[in-house]
JSON list of C-alpha atoms in Angstrom, two decimals:
[
{"chain": "N", "resi": 255, "resn": "UNK", "atom": "CA", "xyz": [-3.26, 4.86, 11.49]},
{"chain": "N", "resi": 256, "resn": "UNK", "atom": "CA", "xyz": [-4.77, 4.09, 8.31]},
{"chain": "N", "resi": 257, "resn": "UNK", "atom": "CA", "xyz": [-4.81, 7.78, 7.30]},
{"chain": "N", "resi": 258, "resn": "UNK", "atom": "CA", "xyz": [-1.22, 8.42, 8.42]},
{"chain": "N", "resi": 259, "resn": "UNK", "atom": "CA", "xyz": [0.11, 5.53, 7.04]},
{"chain": "N", "resi": 260, "resn": "UNK", "atom": "CA", "xyz": [-1.64, 6.04, 3.80]},
{"chain": "N", "resi": 261, "resn": "UNK", "atom": "CA", "xyz": [-0.38, 9.39, 3.00]},
{"chain": "N", "resi": 262, "resn": "UNK", "atom": "CA", "xyz": [2.83, 8.70, 3.86]},
{"chain": "N", "resi": 263, "resn": "UNK", "atom": "CA", "xyz": [2.84, 5.67, 2.11]},
{"chain": "N", "resi": 264, "resn": "UNK", "atom": "CA", "xyz": [1.41, 7.95, -1.08]},
{"chain": "N", "resi": 265, "resn": "UNK", "atom": "CA", "xyz": [4.56, 10.19, -0.87]},
{"chain": "N", "resi": 266, "resn": "UNK", "atom": "CA", "xyz": [7.12, 7.32, -0.51]},
{"chain": "N", "resi": 267, "resn": "UNK", "atom": "CA", "xyz": [5.36, 4.82, -3.20]},
{"chain": "N", "resi": 268, "resn": "UNK", "atom": "CA", "xyz": [4.80, 7.39, -5.53]},
{"chain": "N", "resi": 269, "resn": "UNK", "atom": "CA", "xyz": [8.38, 8.97, -6.12]},
{"chain": "N", "resi": 270, "resn": "UNK", "atom": "CA", "xyz": [10.01, 5.45, -5.42]},
{"chain": "N", "resi": 271, "resn": "UNK", "atom": "CA", "xyz": [8.15, 3.59, -8.16]},
{"chain": "N", "resi": 272, "resn": "UNK", "atom": "CA", "xyz": [8.72, 6.51, -10.53]},
{"chain": "N", "resi": 273, "resn": "UNK", "atom": "CA", "xyz": [12.55, 5.59, -9.92]},
{"chain": "N", "resi": 274, "resn": "UNK", "atom": "CA", "xyz": [12.41, 1.51, -9.67]},
{"chain": "N", "resi": 275, "resn": "UNK", "atom": "CA", "xyz": [9.15, 0.84, -11.61]},
{"chain": "N", "resi": 276, "resn": "UNK", "atom": "CA", "xyz": [5.56, 0.39, -10.30]},
{"chain": "N", "resi": 277, "resn": "UNK", "atom": "CA", "xyz": [5.06, -3.18, -11.34]},
{"chain": "N", "resi": 278, "resn": "UNK", "atom": "CA", "xyz": [6.47, -4.59, -8.13]},
{"chain": "N", "resi": 279, "resn": "UNK", "atom": "CA", "xyz": [5.33, -1.94, -5.65]},
{"chain": "N", "resi": 280, "resn": "UNK", "atom": "CA", "xyz": [1.87, -2.81, -6.92]},
{"chain": "N", "resi": 281, "resn": "UNK", "atom": "CA", "xyz": [2.36, -6.80, -6.63]},
{"chain": "N", "resi": 282, "resn": "UNK", "atom": "CA", "xyz": [3.84, -5.85, -3.15]},
{"chain": "N", "resi": 283, "resn": "UNK", "atom": "CA", "xyz": [0.84, -3.69, -2.16]},
{"chain": "N", "resi": 284, "resn": "UNK", "atom": "CA", "xyz": [-1.36, -6.17, -2.79]},
{"chain": "N", "resi": 285, "resn": "UNK", "atom": "CA", "xyz": [0.40, -9.02, -1.04]},
{"chain": "N", "resi": 286, "resn": "UNK", "atom": "CA", "xyz": [0.69, -6.53, 1.66]},
{"chain": "N", "resi": 287, "resn": "UNK", "atom": "CA", "xyz": [-3.02, -5.53, 1.99]},
{"chain": "N", "resi": 288, "resn": "UNK", "atom": "CA", "xyz": [-3.96, -9.45, 2.11]},
{"chain": "N", "resi": 289, "resn": "UNK", "atom": "CA", "xyz": [-1.06, -9.75, 5.09]},
{"chain": "N", "resi": 290, "resn": "UNK", "atom": "CA", "xyz": [-2.59, -6.86, 7.13]},
{"chain": "N", "resi": 291, "resn": "UNK", "atom": "CA", "xyz": [-6.61, -7.86, 6.31]},
{"chain": "N", "resi": 292, "resn": "UNK", "atom": "CA", "xyz": [-5.72, -11.35, 7.93]},
{"chain": "N", "resi": 293, "resn": "UNK", "atom": "CA", "xyz": [-3.79, -9.78, 11.01]},
{"chain": "N", "resi": 294, "resn": "UNK", "atom": "CA", "xyz": [-6.70, -7.54, 11.32]},
{"chain": "N", "resi": 295, "resn": "UNK", "atom": "CA", "xyz": [-9.40, -10.29, 11.07]},
{"chain": "N", "resi": 296, "resn": "UNK", "atom": "CA", "xyz": [-7.53, -12.56, 13.57]},
{"chain": "N", "resi": 297, "resn": "UNK", "atom": "CA", "xyz": [-6.52, -9.98, 16.16]},
{"chain": "N", "resi": 298, "resn": "UNK", "atom": "CA", "xyz": [-6.73, -10.65, 19.95]},
{"chain": "N", "resi": 299, "resn": "UNK", "atom": "CA", "xyz": [-5.70, -7.40, 21.02]},
{"chain": "N", "resi": 300, "resn": "UNK", "atom": "CA", "xyz": [-5.89, -3.40, 20.24]},
{"chain": "N", "resi": 301, "resn": "UNK", "atom": "CA", "xyz": [-2.15, -3.26, 19.54]},
{"chain": "N", "resi": 302, "resn": "UNK", "atom": "CA", "xyz": [-2.30, -6.27, 16.87]},
{"chain": "N", "resi": 303, "resn": "UNK", "atom": "CA", "xyz": [-5.23, -4.53, 15.14]},
{"chain": "N", "resi": 304, "resn": "UNK", "atom": "CA", "xyz": [-3.57, -1.18, 14.99]},
{"chain": "N", "resi": 305, "resn": "UNK", "atom": "CA", "xyz": [-0.82, -3.27, 13.20]},
{"chain": "N", "resi": 306, "resn": "UNK", "atom": "CA", "xyz": [-2.94, -4.84, 10.73]},
{"chain": "N", "resi": 307, "resn": "UNK", "atom": "CA", "xyz": [-4.76, -1.61, 10.06]},
{"chain": "N", "resi": 308, "resn": "UNK", "atom": "CA", "xyz": [-1.05, 0.20, 9.74]},
{"chain": "N", "resi": 309, "resn": "UNK", "atom": "CA", "xyz": [-0.32, -2.57, 6.94]},
{"chain": "N", "resi": 310, "resn": "UNK", "atom": "CA", "xyz": [-3.48, -2.02, 5.40]},
{"chain": "N", "resi": 311, "resn": "UNK", "atom": "CA", "xyz": [-3.05, 1.61, 5.27]},
{"chain": "N", "resi": 312, "resn": "UNK", "atom": "CA", "xyz": [0.68, 1.20, 3.57]},
{"chain": "N", "resi": 313, "resn": "UNK", "atom": "CA", "xyz": [-0.90, -1.24, 0.76]},
{"chain": "N", "resi": 314, "resn": "UNK", "atom": "CA", "xyz": [-3.75, 1.01, 0.00]},
{"chain": "N", "resi": 315, "resn": "UNK", "atom": "CA", "xyz": [-0.95, 3.82, -0.82]},
{"chain": "N", "resi": 316, "resn": "UNK", "atom": "CA", "xyz": [-0.10, 1.72, -3.27]},
{"chain": "N", "resi": 317, "resn": "UNK", "atom": "CA", "xyz": [-3.69, 0.57, -4.73]},
{"chain": "N", "resi": 318, "resn": "UNK", "atom": "CA", "xyz": [-4.89, 4.08, -4.53]},
{"chain": "N", "resi": 319, "resn": "UNK", "atom": "CA", "xyz": [-2.33, 5.00, -7.54]},
{"chain": "N", "resi": 320, "resn": "UNK", "atom": "CA", "xyz": [-3.76, 2.57, -10.09]},
{"chain": "N", "resi": 321, "resn": "UNK", "atom": "CA", "xyz": [-5.88, 5.14, -11.74]},
{"chain": "N", "resi": 322, "resn": "UNK", "atom": "CA", "xyz": [-2.87, 7.47, -12.41]},
{"chain": "N", "resi": 323, "resn": "UNK", "atom": "CA", "xyz": [-0.86, 4.34, -13.95]},
{"chain": "N", "resi": 324, "resn": "UNK", "atom": "CA", "xyz": [-3.85, 3.47, -15.84]},
{"chain": "N", "resi": 325, "resn": "UNK", "atom": "CA", "xyz": [-3.95, 7.19, -17.31]},
{"chain": "N", "resi": 326, "resn": "UNK", "atom": "CA", "xyz": [-0.41, 7.01, -17.87]},
{"chain": "N", "resi": 327, "resn": "UNK", "atom": "CA", "xyz": [-0.69, 3.73, -20.16]},
{"chain": "N", "resi": 328, "resn": "UNK", "atom": "CA", "xyz": [-3.55, 4.92, -22.08]}
]
């Protein structure tokens, strides 16, 4: 699930953040990562672990774009 949501998230976050600005997408990605890590850490079943990993994959899509944004700023 991590790789699937990471690939899908890269497409969505890249395009949408171009339109609406990157700041809130990065902040939301960090918050979503925290929530996904907490859910994965306290999971008591496999479906709950998969759900947490899905959230972490979506948030990683925003976090992987950090180098591209730094290159844009510089």
